Amino acid sequence: MTFNGIDGAVNEPGQLPWEIVVGYFAVAVVIVFIMGRKYGGLKALTTLDLVYIGIGGAFAMVWEFYIGSFIGRFLPSTPFVSVGFWGRLVIVFIVAGLVRKAGVGMLTLLIYDILGDLFHYGFGGEPVFMIYEALTYGLFVDLMIVFTQGKIFGIGYTPKEVDSPSSISTSRVNLLAVIEGAVVGALWAFPDPLFYDGFFGPFLYAYPVNWAKILFHIEAFLPGDIIMGIVGGILAYYIARAVGQ
Amino acid sequence: MVPWSFLYEDPLTQNIISWFLFFYGVALPIVIIIGVIGLKGFIEITRFEKGDTFLYKLNPVTKLVFGVIVMVVASTTIWWIGAILTLAILPLYLTLNNGVKKFLYVVLLVFSTIVGTAWAAAPYTPPSVLQLVFPDTSAYQTVWVWPSYFSFMGYEPTLTLQALIYGLQISFRVTATLVSALLLILTTTTSDIFRMFTKMKIPLPLTFSIMVGVRTVPKIFEILDTSVKMQLLRGLSYNKPRVFRVGYYFYAGLMAIVPAIVYLFRGAKTLAISADTRGFRAYPSRTSLVNLGFSRLDYIMFGIVLALIILDVLANMYGFGRTIPYEGL
């Protein structure tokens, strides 16, 4: 049965099984819940953190819909280049570097989504997209914050040897920023091809699943996202210092 | 056969005109956005300004509901309903404070969106998708044949009239939503939007961040604008030929981004301190002197919303439902 052209197709040939999609989001929600209990959830964020998140969400929105889409017009249409998406990645990383508390990634993506709807999209497809983006892109950033115990991109990291020259510690911190930025950047290359092309697309619009295309998109997104992840990590480090964290 | 077929049969004219068309689709929206709307224009159509016409008096919830319903109707009915909605909503901008200016900016934005979206879709749409809209393939009219190397950019070998129509149809879906979404932002104070979200039981920290975001959007354009002007004042593009001015403007814009981010984040502290000193989040819930009520105007608007819903149902019943396939988009 179809309504409004939305087929609600599940278990189509090649489509990501709905059990996996539901399973992923169920696990993600559990992780969020545990993180919230352990690190204080929304209450742990100070007013300043909330302001950073608001500004970051706004900047990501302006970048993706106004500046990035404008620059993108000059470039050929290829999955290897995505100026709008890269800008959002860098800005979210910078906000994560400024706040460095679990929950910042998800909340920034959430604000970005709501602002995108208010200014541009209208609330079509909600709340699916809000949940989807916060629990994929946002959650990856937050997991990195948890994993590095709040010292994401080397911000706030001090090497153990006290007498080490500061140049060594700076280069070590930069290395941390590069590695962590690259890891989260690489993770950001997966949700869209997997969840969108592999599930939401066929689910909503019944278009055939093409795994060659999905795998190609992952391969095409990876290099750019990793490079921008590194750039984002380093920028986050320096901007956090410039802002005075 | 089209009368101008000799133009694309000759490789020289084919190349020249193809590149002209390429830049037309890519550059015209940009020229409009940069040259005519400009950063000033964006500030104008993303910032609240005081006014006293009926849109300012409506409850924010009403405006939100209206925006959502327009979007639903535009995305579930045939394209020309979206086009009519766009045309019907546009004059509402004339009633706003500084209405003529806002109206002109929004008209330009809509026009550049139509050109941009149509050209972003038309040359790339494969025949398999077009067939879902126009099943009779024998009636397809070739308007232009691209040079073969255009396929590297993802272009289909030929541009048909049907592909152009399809591109136009898609664009009207975007414009109806665009013009209705901006109305809420333009006519509602930040604190009223805050109250609306509080009433909708959205957690206070989340609402606060959204409001900071709403306030920041026009500010971003303002800061970028100032920064670009400062760079030009300091001599960027001085004594250089006028032709390159757009390039320098663009360069200055790019150079302004990181300083703008740092500037905004540094200002964050002041905002946070001022919110904290006024007792923000001292209590779990918020109290307010102003009570957002619904007036007669709101009920009239709800009537219009209801009519839109009925229109949507009727359109779907009579076969004017969604006819644009989304395959591959």
Coordinates of C-alpha atoms in Angstrom, one line a residue:
Chain A
M1 CA 0.0 0.0 0.0
T2 CA 1.3 3.4 -0.8
F3 CA 0.4 6.8 0.6
N4 CA 1.5 10.0 -1.0
G5 CA 4.0 8.1 -3.1
I6 CA 5.8 6.9 0.1
D7 CA 6.0 3.2 -0.3
G8 CA 7.2 2.2 3.2
A9 CA 9.2 -0.5 1.4
V10 CA 11.1 -2.9 3.7
N11 CA 12.9 -6.1 2.9
E12 CA 13.3 -5.1 -0.8
P13 CA 16.1 -7.0 -2.6
G14 CA 19.4 -5.5 -1.4
Q15 CA 17.8 -3.1 1.1
L16 CA 19.5 -2.9 4.5
P17 CA 17.3 -5.1 6.7
W18 CA 15.0 -3.0 8.9
E19 CA 16.1 -5.0 11.9
I20 CA 19.6 -3.7 11.5
V21 CA 18.5 -0.1 11.2
V22 CA 16.1 -0.3 14.2
G23 CA 18.8 -2.3 16.0
Y24 CA 21.4 0.4 15.4
F25 CA 19.2 3.2 16.6
A26 CA 18.0 1.2 19.6
V27 CA 21.7 0.7 20.6
A28 CA 22.5 4.3 19.9
V29 CA 19.6 5.4 22.2
V30 CA 20.8 3.1 24.9
I31 CA 24.3 4.6 24.6
V32 CA 23.0 8.1 24.7
F33 CA 20.9 7.2 27.8
I34 CA 24.0 5.7 29.5
M35 CA 26.1 8.7 28.5
G36 CA 23.4 11.0 29.8
R37 CA 23.3 9.2 33.2
K38 CA 27.1 9.1 33.5
Y39 CA 28.0 12.6 32.3
G40 CA 24.9 14.6 33.4
G41 CA 23.1 14.9 30.1
L42 CA 21.7 18.4 29.2
K43 CA 22.3 19.6 32.8
A44 CA 26.1 19.2 32.4
L45 CA 26.2 21.8 29.7
T46 CA 26.7 25.4 31.0
T47 CA 25.0 28.4 29.6
L48 CA 28.3 29.2 27.7
D49 CA 28.3 25.7 26.2
L50 CA 24.7 26.2 25.0
V51 CA 25.7 29.5 23.4
Y52 CA 28.6 27.8 21.6
I53 CA 26.3 25.1 20.4
G54 CA 23.7 27.6 19.2
I55 CA 26.3 29.7 17.3
G56 CA 27.8 26.5 15.8
G57 CA 24.5 25.2 14.7
A58 CA 23.7 28.5 13.0
F59 CA 27.1 28.7 11.3
A60 CA 26.8 25.1 10.1
M61 CA 23.4 26.0 8.7
V62 CA 24.5 29.2 7.0
W63 CA 27.5 27.3 5.6
E64 CA 25.6 24.3 4.2
F65 CA 22.7 26.2 2.7
Y66 CA 24.1 29.6 1.7
I67 CA 27.9 29.7 1.5
G68 CA 28.7 26.0 0.7
S69 CA 25.9 25.5 -1.8
F70 CA 27.1 28.7 -3.5
I71 CA 30.7 27.6 -3.7
G72 CA 29.6 24.1 -4.8
R73 CA 28.1 25.6 -8.0
F74 CA 31.5 26.3 -9.3
L75 CA 32.6 22.8 -8.9
P76 CA 31.6 19.8 -11.0
S77 CA 29.0 17.6 -9.5
T78 CA 30.8 14.5 -8.1
P79 CA 30.6 12.5 -4.9
F80 CA 34.2 13.2 -4.2
V81 CA 33.6 16.9 -3.5
S82 CA 31.0 18.1 -1.1
V83 CA 31.7 21.7 0.1
G84 CA 28.6 22.1 2.1
F85 CA 29.0 18.8 4.0
W86 CA 32.7 19.5 4.7
G87 CA 31.9 22.9 6.2
R88 CA 29.4 21.4 8.5
L89 CA 31.9 18.8 9.6
V90 CA 34.6 21.4 10.4
I91 CA 32.2 23.6 12.3
V92 CA 30.8 20.7 14.4
F93 CA 34.4 19.7 15.2
I94 CA 35.2 23.2 16.3
V95 CA 32.2 23.4 18.6
A96 CA 33.1 19.9 20.0
G97 CA 36.6 21.3 20.7
L98 CA 35.2 24.3 22.5
V99 CA 32.6 22.4 24.7
R100 CA 34.3 19.0 25.1
K101 CA 31.4 17.4 26.9
A102 CA 29.4 14.3 25.9
G103 CA 26.2 15.4 24.1
V104 CA 27.7 18.4 22.3
G105 CA 27.8 16.6 18.9
M106 CA 24.2 15.4 19.0
L107 CA 22.9 18.7 20.3
T108 CA 24.8 20.7 17.6
L109 CA 23.4 18.5 14.9
L110 CA 19.9 18.8 16.4
I111 CA 20.1 22.6 16.4
Y112 CA 21.5 22.6 12.9
D113 CA 18.6 20.5 11.7
I114 CA 16.0 22.7 13.4
L115 CA 17.5 25.9 12.0
G116 CA 17.8 24.3 8.5
D117 CA 14.0 23.6 8.8
L118 CA 13.1 27.0 10.1
F119 CA 15.1 28.9 7.4
H120 CA 15.1 26.6 4.5
Y121 CA 13.4 23.2 4.4
G122 CA 10.2 23.4 6.4
F123 CA 9.6 20.5 8.7
G124 CA 9.4 17.8 6.0
G125 CA 10.7 14.4 6.9
E126 CA 10.9 15.3 10.6
P127 CA 11.5 13.9 13.1
V128 CA 13.2 11.2 11.1
F129 CA 16.1 13.3 9.9
M130 CA 16.7 15.0 13.3
I131 CA 17.0 11.6 15.0
Y132 CA 19.0 10.1 12.2
E133 CA 21.6 12.9 12.0
A134 CA 22.0 13.4 15.7
L135 CA 22.4 9.7 16.4
T136 CA 24.9 9.1 13.6
Y137 CA 27.1 12.1 13.0
G138 CA 26.6 13.7 16.4
L139 CA 27.0 10.5 18.3
F140 CA 30.3 9.7 16.6
V141 CA 31.7 13.0 17.8
D142 CA 30.4 12.4 21.3
L143 CA 31.8 8.9 21.5
M144 CA 35.2 10.4 20.6
I145 CA 34.8 12.9 23.4
V146 CA 34.0 10.1 25.9
F147 CA 36.8 8.0 24.5
T148 CA 39.4 10.8 25.0
Q149 CA 37.9 11.7 28.4
G150 CA 37.0 15.2 27.3
K151 CA 40.3 15.9 25.7
I152 CA 39.2 15.7 22.1
F153 CA 41.7 16.8 19.4
G154 CA 44.4 17.1 22.1
I155 CA 42.8 20.1 23.7
G156 CA 43.6 20.2 27.4
Y157 CA 46.1 17.3 26.9
T158 CA 49.4 17.7 28.8
P159 CA 52.2 15.2 28.3
K160 CA 53.3 13.3 31.4
E161 CA 57.0 14.3 31.2
V162 CA 56.9 17.7 32.9
D163 CA 60.3 18.8 31.7
S164 CA 59.6 18.1 28.0
P165 CA 60.1 21.1 25.8
S166 CA 56.9 22.8 24.8
S167 CA 57.6 22.2 21.1
I168 CA 57.4 18.4 21.7
S169 CA 54.1 18.7 23.5
T170 CA 52.7 20.9 20.8
S171 CA 53.6 18.5 18.0
R172 CA 52.2 15.7 20.0
V173 CA 48.9 17.5 20.5
N174 CA 48.8 18.3 16.8
L175 CA 49.3 14.6 16.1
L176 CA 46.4 13.8 18.4
A177 CA 44.2 16.4 16.6
V178 CA 45.2 14.8 13.2
I179 CA 44.5 11.2 14.3
E180 CA 41.2 11.9 16.1
G181 CA 40.0 14.2 13.3
A182 CA 40.8 11.6 10.7
V183 CA 39.0 8.9 12.6
V184 CA 35.8 10.9 13.2
G185 CA 36.0 12.2 9.6
A186 CA 36.2 8.7 8.3
L187 CA 33.2 7.7 10.4
W188 CA 31.2 10.6 8.9
A189 CA 31.5 9.0 5.4
F190 CA 29.3 6.0 6.3
P191 CA 25.9 7.1 7.5
D192 CA 24.6 8.7 4.3
P193 CA 25.4 5.9 1.8
L194 CA 24.5 3.2 4.3
F195 CA 21.4 4.5 5.9
Y196 CA 20.2 6.9 3.2
D197 CA 20.9 5.0 0.0
G198 CA 20.6 1.6 1.7
F199 CA 17.4 2.2 3.7
F200 CA 15.6 5.5 3.9
G201 CA 15.7 6.0 0.1
P202 CA 14.0 2.7 -0.8
F203 CA 11.8 3.0 2.3
L204 CA 10.4 6.4 1.4
Y205 CA 10.6 6.5 -2.3
A206 CA 11.1 2.9 -3.3
Y207 CA 14.1 3.4 -5.5
P208 CA 16.1 0.3 -6.1
V209 CA 19.1 -0.4 -3.9
N210 CA 22.4 -0.4 -5.7
W211 CA 25.2 -1.7 -3.5
A212 CA 27.8 -0.9 -6.2
K213 CA 26.7 2.8 -5.8
I214 CA 26.7 2.6 -2.0
L215 CA 30.2 1.1 -1.8
F216 CA 31.4 3.6 -4.4
H217 CA 29.9 6.5 -2.4
I218 CA 31.6 5.3 0.8
E219 CA 34.9 5.1 -1.1
A220 CA 34.4 8.5 -2.7
F221 CA 33.4 10.2 0.6
L222 CA 36.2 8.7 2.6
P223 CA 39.3 10.7 1.3
G224 CA 37.6 14.1 1.4
D225 CA 36.0 13.5 4.8
I226 CA 39.3 12.2 6.3
I227 CA 41.2 15.2 5.0
M228 CA 38.5 17.6 6.3
G229 CA 38.4 15.7 9.6
I230 CA 42.1 16.4 10.0
V231 CA 41.6 20.1 9.0
G232 CA 38.7 20.3 11.4
G233 CA 40.7 18.7 14.3
I234 CA 43.6 21.1 13.9
L235 CA 41.3 24.2 13.4
A236 CA 39.3 23.1 16.5
Y237 CA 42.6 23.0 18.5
Y238 CA 43.7 26.5 17.3
I239 CA 40.3 28.1 17.5
A240 CA 39.8 26.7 21.1
R241 CA 43.1 28.4 22.0
A242 CA 42.2 31.6 20.2
V243 CA 38.8 31.8 21.9
G244 CA 40.6 31.1 25.2
Q245 CA 39.7 27.7 26.4
Chain B
M1 CA 13.7 18.5 -35.3
V2 CA 14.2 21.9 -33.8
P3 CA 14.9 24.9 -35.9
W4 CA 18.2 25.6 -34.3
S5 CA 19.5 22.1 -34.7
F6 CA 22.3 23.3 -37.0
L7 CA 23.8 25.1 -34.0
Y8 CA 24.5 21.9 -32.2
E9 CA 25.5 20.0 -35.3
D10 CA 28.4 22.3 -35.8
P11 CA 31.0 21.5 -33.1
L12 CA 32.2 25.1 -32.8
T13 CA 28.8 26.6 -32.0
Q14 CA 27.9 23.6 -30.1
N15 CA 30.8 24.1 -27.7
I16 CA 30.4 27.8 -27.3
I17 CA 26.7 27.7 -26.7
S18 CA 27.0 24.6 -24.4
W19 CA 29.5 26.4 -22.2
F20 CA 27.3 29.5 -22.2
L21 CA 24.3 27.4 -21.1
F22 CA 26.5 25.8 -18.4
F23 CA 27.5 29.1 -17.0
Y24 CA 24.0 30.5 -17.3
G25 CA 22.7 27.7 -15.0
V26 CA 25.6 28.0 -12.6
A27 CA 26.3 31.7 -12.7
L28 CA 23.0 33.5 -13.0
P29 CA 21.7 32.5 -9.6
I30 CA 25.1 33.5 -8.2
V31 CA 25.2 36.9 -9.9
I32 CA 21.7 37.5 -8.5
I33 CA 22.6 36.4 -5.0
I34 CA 26.0 38.3 -4.8
G35 CA 25.3 41.3 -7.0
V36 CA 21.7 42.1 -6.3
I37 CA 20.7 40.5 -3.0
G38 CA 24.1 40.7 -1.4
L39 CA 24.9 40.1 2.2
K40 CA 22.8 43.2 3.1
G41 CA 19.8 41.5 1.4
F42 CA 20.3 38.3 3.4
I43 CA 20.4 40.3 6.6
E44 CA 17.1 41.9 5.6
I45 CA 15.3 38.6 4.9
T46 CA 16.6 36.7 8.0
R47 CA 16.2 39.3 10.7
F48 CA 13.2 40.3 12.8
E49 CA 12.1 43.9 12.6
K50 CA 9.3 45.5 14.5
G51 CA 6.1 46.0 12.7
D52 CA 2.3 46.2 13.4
T53 CA 0.6 44.5 10.5
F54 CA -1.4 41.3 10.9
L55 CA 1.5 38.9 10.4
Y56 CA 3.3 40.4 13.4
K57 CA 0.1 40.0 15.5
L58 CA -0.3 36.3 14.9
N59 CA 0.7 33.8 17.5
P60 CA 4.0 32.2 16.5
V61 CA 2.4 28.8 16.8
T62 CA -0.1 29.8 14.0
K63 CA 2.8 30.9 11.8
L64 CA 4.6 27.6 12.4
V65 CA 1.6 25.6 11.6
F66 CA 1.0 27.6 8.5
G67 CA 4.6 27.0 7.3
V68 CA 4.4 23.3 8.0
I69 CA 1.0 22.9 6.2
V70 CA 2.2 24.8 3.1
M71 CA 5.2 22.5 3.0
V72 CA 3.0 19.4 3.3
V73 CA 0.6 20.6 0.6
A74 CA 3.4 21.6 -1.7
S75 CA 5.1 18.3 -1.3
T76 CA 2.0 16.1 -1.7
T77 CA 0.3 17.7 -4.7
I78 CA 1.0 18.4 -8.3
W79 CA 3.7 21.0 -9.0
W80 CA 1.4 23.9 -10.1
I81 CA -0.3 23.9 -6.7
G82 CA 3.2 24.6 -5.2
A83 CA 3.7 27.4 -7.8
I84 CA 0.3 28.9 -7.0
L85 CA 1.1 28.8 -3.3
T86 CA 4.4 30.5 -3.9
L87 CA 2.7 33.3 -5.9
A88 CA 0.0 33.6 -3.3
I89 CA 2.4 33.9 -0.3
L90 CA 4.9 36.3 -2.0
P91 CA 2.6 39.4 -1.7
L92 CA 2.4 38.9 2.1
Y93 CA 5.9 40.2 2.2
L94 CA 4.6 43.6 1.0
T95 CA 2.6 43.9 4.3
L96 CA 5.8 43.6 6.4
N97 CA 7.8 46.5 7.7
N98 CA 9.9 47.8 4.9
G99 CA 7.8 45.5 2.8
V100 CA 8.7 46.6 -0.8
K101 CA 12.4 46.0 -0.1
K102 CA 11.8 42.6 1.5
F103 CA 9.4 41.6 -1.3
L104 CA 12.0 42.4 -3.9
Y105 CA 14.7 40.5 -2.1
V106 CA 12.5 37.5 -1.7
V107 CA 11.3 37.6 -5.3
L108 CA 15.0 37.6 -6.4
L109 CA 15.8 34.8 -4.0
V110 CA 12.8 32.8 -5.4
F111 CA 13.8 33.5 -9.0
S112 CA 17.4 32.4 -8.4
T113 CA 16.2 29.3 -6.6
I114 CA 14.0 28.4 -9.5
V115 CA 16.8 28.9 -12.1
G116 CA 19.3 27.1 -9.8
T117 CA 17.2 24.2 -8.9
A118 CA 15.8 23.7 -12.4
W119 CA 19.3 23.7 -13.9
A120 CA 20.6 21.5 -11.1
A121 CA 18.1 18.8 -12.1
A122 CA 17.3 19.1 -15.8
P123 CA 20.7 18.2 -17.4
Y124 CA 21.3 15.3 -15.0
T125 CA 17.9 13.6 -15.1
P126 CA 18.1 10.2 -16.8
P127 CA 15.4 9.1 -19.2
S128 CA 14.3 6.4 -16.9
V129 CA 13.2 9.0 -14.3
L130 CA 11.6 11.2 -17.0
Q131 CA 9.6 8.3 -18.3
L132 CA 7.8 8.1 -14.9
V133 CA 6.6 11.7 -15.5
F134 CA 6.2 11.7 -19.3
P135 CA 5.5 8.0 -20.3
D136 CA 5.3 8.7 -24.0
T137 CA 9.0 8.7 -25.0
S138 CA 8.3 9.3 -28.7
A139 CA 7.0 12.8 -27.9
Y140 CA 10.2 13.9 -26.3
Q141 CA 11.6 17.0 -27.9
T142 CA 15.3 17.4 -28.0
V143 CA 16.2 21.0 -27.2
W144 CA 20.0 20.7 -27.2
V145 CA 22.7 18.1 -27.7
W146 CA 25.8 18.5 -25.4
P147 CA 29.3 17.8 -26.6
S148 CA 30.2 14.2 -25.7
Y149 CA 32.7 15.2 -23.0
F150 CA 29.9 16.9 -20.9
S151 CA 29.1 13.4 -19.7
F152 CA 32.1 13.6 -17.4
M153 CA 30.1 16.2 -15.4
G154 CA 27.2 13.8 -15.2
Y155 CA 25.2 15.4 -18.0
E156 CA 22.8 13.3 -20.0
P157 CA 23.8 13.3 -23.7
T158 CA 20.8 15.4 -24.7
L159 CA 18.7 18.0 -23.1
T160 CA 15.0 17.5 -23.7
L161 CA 12.1 19.9 -23.2
Q162 CA 10.6 17.3 -20.8
A163 CA 13.8 17.4 -18.6
L164 CA 13.5 21.2 -18.4
I165 CA 9.9 21.0 -17.4
Y166 CA 10.7 18.4 -14.8
G167 CA 13.4 20.7 -13.4
L168 CA 11.0 23.6 -13.2
Q169 CA 8.4 21.4 -11.5
I170 CA 10.9 20.4 -8.8
S171 CA 11.9 24.0 -8.1
F172 CA 8.3 25.0 -7.2
R173 CA 8.3 22.5 -4.4
V174 CA 11.3 24.3 -2.9
T175 CA 10.1 27.8 -3.3
A176 CA 6.7 27.4 -1.6
T177 CA 8.5 26.1 1.5
L178 CA 11.1 28.8 1.3
V179 CA 8.8 31.7 1.3
S180 CA 6.6 30.4 4.0
A181 CA 9.5 29.4 6.3
L182 CA 11.0 32.8 6.3
L183 CA 7.8 34.5 7.3
L184 CA 8.0 33.1 10.8
I185 CA 11.5 34.3 11.4
L186 CA 10.8 37.8 9.9
T187 CA 7.7 38.6 12.0
T188 CA 8.3 37.0 15.3
T189 CA 10.6 38.3 18.1
T190 CA 13.2 35.9 19.4
S191 CA 11.5 35.9 22.8
D192 CA 8.1 35.0 21.3
I193 CA 9.7 32.0 19.5
F194 CA 11.3 31.2 22.9
R195 CA 7.8 31.3 24.5
M196 CA 6.4 29.1 21.7
F197 CA 9.0 26.4 22.2
T198 CA 8.6 26.6 26.0
K199 CA 4.8 26.0 25.6
M200 CA 5.6 23.1 23.3
K201 CA 7.5 21.6 26.3
I202 CA 10.8 21.5 24.5
P203 CA 13.6 21.4 27.1
L204 CA 14.9 24.8 28.1
P205 CA 18.6 24.3 27.2
L206 CA 17.6 23.1 23.7
T207 CA 15.2 26.1 23.2
F208 CA 18.0 28.4 24.4
S209 CA 20.4 27.0 21.9
I210 CA 17.9 27.3 19.1
M211 CA 17.2 30.9 19.9
V212 CA 20.9 31.7 20.0
G213 CA 21.1 30.1 16.5
V214 CA 18.1 32.1 15.2
R215 CA 19.7 35.3 16.5
T216 CA 23.1 34.4 15.1
V217 CA 22.1 33.7 11.4
P218 CA 21.6 37.3 10.4
K219 CA 24.5 38.3 12.5
I220 CA 26.8 35.9 10.5
F221 CA 25.9 37.8 7.3
E222 CA 26.4 41.1 9.0
I223 CA 29.9 40.1 10.3
L224 CA 30.9 38.7 6.9
D225 CA 29.7 41.8 5.2
T226 CA 31.7 44.1 7.6
S227 CA 34.8 41.9 7.2
V228 CA 34.6 42.0 3.4
K229 CA 34.2 45.8 3.4
M230 CA 37.1 46.2 5.8
Q231 CA 39.4 44.2 3.5
L232 CA 38.3 46.2 0.5
L233 CA 38.9 49.4 2.5
R234 CA 42.4 48.3 3.4
G235 CA 43.2 48.1 -0.3
L236 CA 42.3 44.7 -1.6
S237 CA 41.5 45.0 -5.3
Y238 CA 42.7 48.6 -5.3
N239 CA 44.0 49.6 -8.8
K240 CA 43.0 46.2 -10.2
P241 CA 40.8 46.0 -13.3
R242 CA 37.1 46.1 -12.5
V243 CA 36.5 42.7 -14.2
F244 CA 38.3 40.9 -11.4
R245 CA 36.2 42.7 -8.7
V246 CA 33.8 39.8 -8.2
G247 CA 36.8 37.4 -7.7
Y248 CA 38.3 39.7 -5.0
Y249 CA 34.9 40.0 -3.3
F250 CA 34.7 36.3 -3.3
Y251 CA 38.3 35.9 -2.0
A252 CA 37.6 38.5 0.8
G253 CA 34.5 36.5 1.7
L254 CA 36.5 33.3 2.1
M255 CA 39.2 35.1 4.1
A256 CA 36.5 36.4 6.4
I257 CA 35.2 33.0 7.5
V258 CA 37.6 31.9 10.2
P259 CA 37.9 35.4 11.8
A260 CA 34.1 35.6 11.8
I261 CA 33.9 32.2 13.6
V262 CA 36.4 33.3 16.2
Y263 CA 34.7 36.6 16.7
L264 CA 31.3 35.0 17.2
F265 CA 32.6 32.4 19.7
R266 CA 34.5 35.1 21.7
G267 CA 31.3 37.1 21.9
A268 CA 29.6 33.9 23.3
K269 CA 31.0 34.6 26.7
T270 CA 29.2 37.9 27.1
L271 CA 25.9 36.4 26.1
A272 CA 26.3 33.5 28.5
I273 CA 27.2 35.8 31.4
S274 CA 24.3 38.1 30.7
A275 CA 21.9 35.1 30.5
D276 CA 23.3 33.7 33.8
T277 CA 23.1 37.0 35.7
R278 CA 19.4 37.2 34.8
G279 CA 18.9 33.8 36.4
F280 CA 18.7 31.7 33.4
R281 CA 18.1 28.0 34.4
A282 CA 17.9 29.0 38.1
Y283 CA 14.6 27.1 38.1
P284 CA 13.8 24.1 36.0
S285 CA 10.8 25.8 34.3
R286 CA 10.4 29.3 33.0
T287 CA 7.8 31.9 34.0
S288 CA 6.7 34.7 31.7
L289 CA 4.8 38.0 32.0
V290 CA 3.5 37.7 28.5
N291 CA 0.9 35.2 27.8
L292 CA 0.8 34.1 24.1
G293 CA -2.9 34.0 23.3
F294 CA -4.8 33.4 20.1
S295 CA -6.7 36.2 18.6
R296 CA -9.4 36.5 15.9
L297 CA -6.6 36.8 13.4
D298 CA -5.2 33.5 14.5
Y299 CA -8.6 31.8 14.0
I300 CA -8.9 33.3 10.5
M301 CA -5.4 31.9 9.7
F302 CA -6.4 28.5 11.1
G303 CA -9.4 28.6 8.7
I304 CA -6.9 29.2 5.8
V305 CA -4.8 26.3 7.1
L306 CA -7.9 24.1 7.2
A307 CA -8.8 25.1 3.6
L308 CA -5.3 24.2 2.5
I309 CA -5.6 20.7 4.1
I310 CA -9.0 20.2 2.3
L311 CA -7.4 21.4 -0.9
D312 CA -4.6 18.8 -0.4
V313 CA -7.1 16.0 0.2
L314 CA -9.3 17.0 -2.8
A315 CA -6.3 17.4 -5.1
N316 CA -5.1 13.9 -4.1
M317 CA -8.6 12.5 -4.6
Y318 CA -8.9 14.0 -8.1
G319 CA -5.6 12.7 -9.3
F320 CA -3.6 15.9 -8.7
G321 CA -1.5 14.3 -6.0
R322 CA 2.3 14.0 -6.2
T323 CA 3.2 13.4 -9.8
I324 CA 6.9 14.2 -9.5
P325 CA 8.8 11.0 -8.9
Y326 CA 11.6 11.2 -6.4
E327 CA 13.6 8.3 -7.8
G328 CA 17.2 8.9 -7.5
L329 CA 16.9 12.3 -5.8

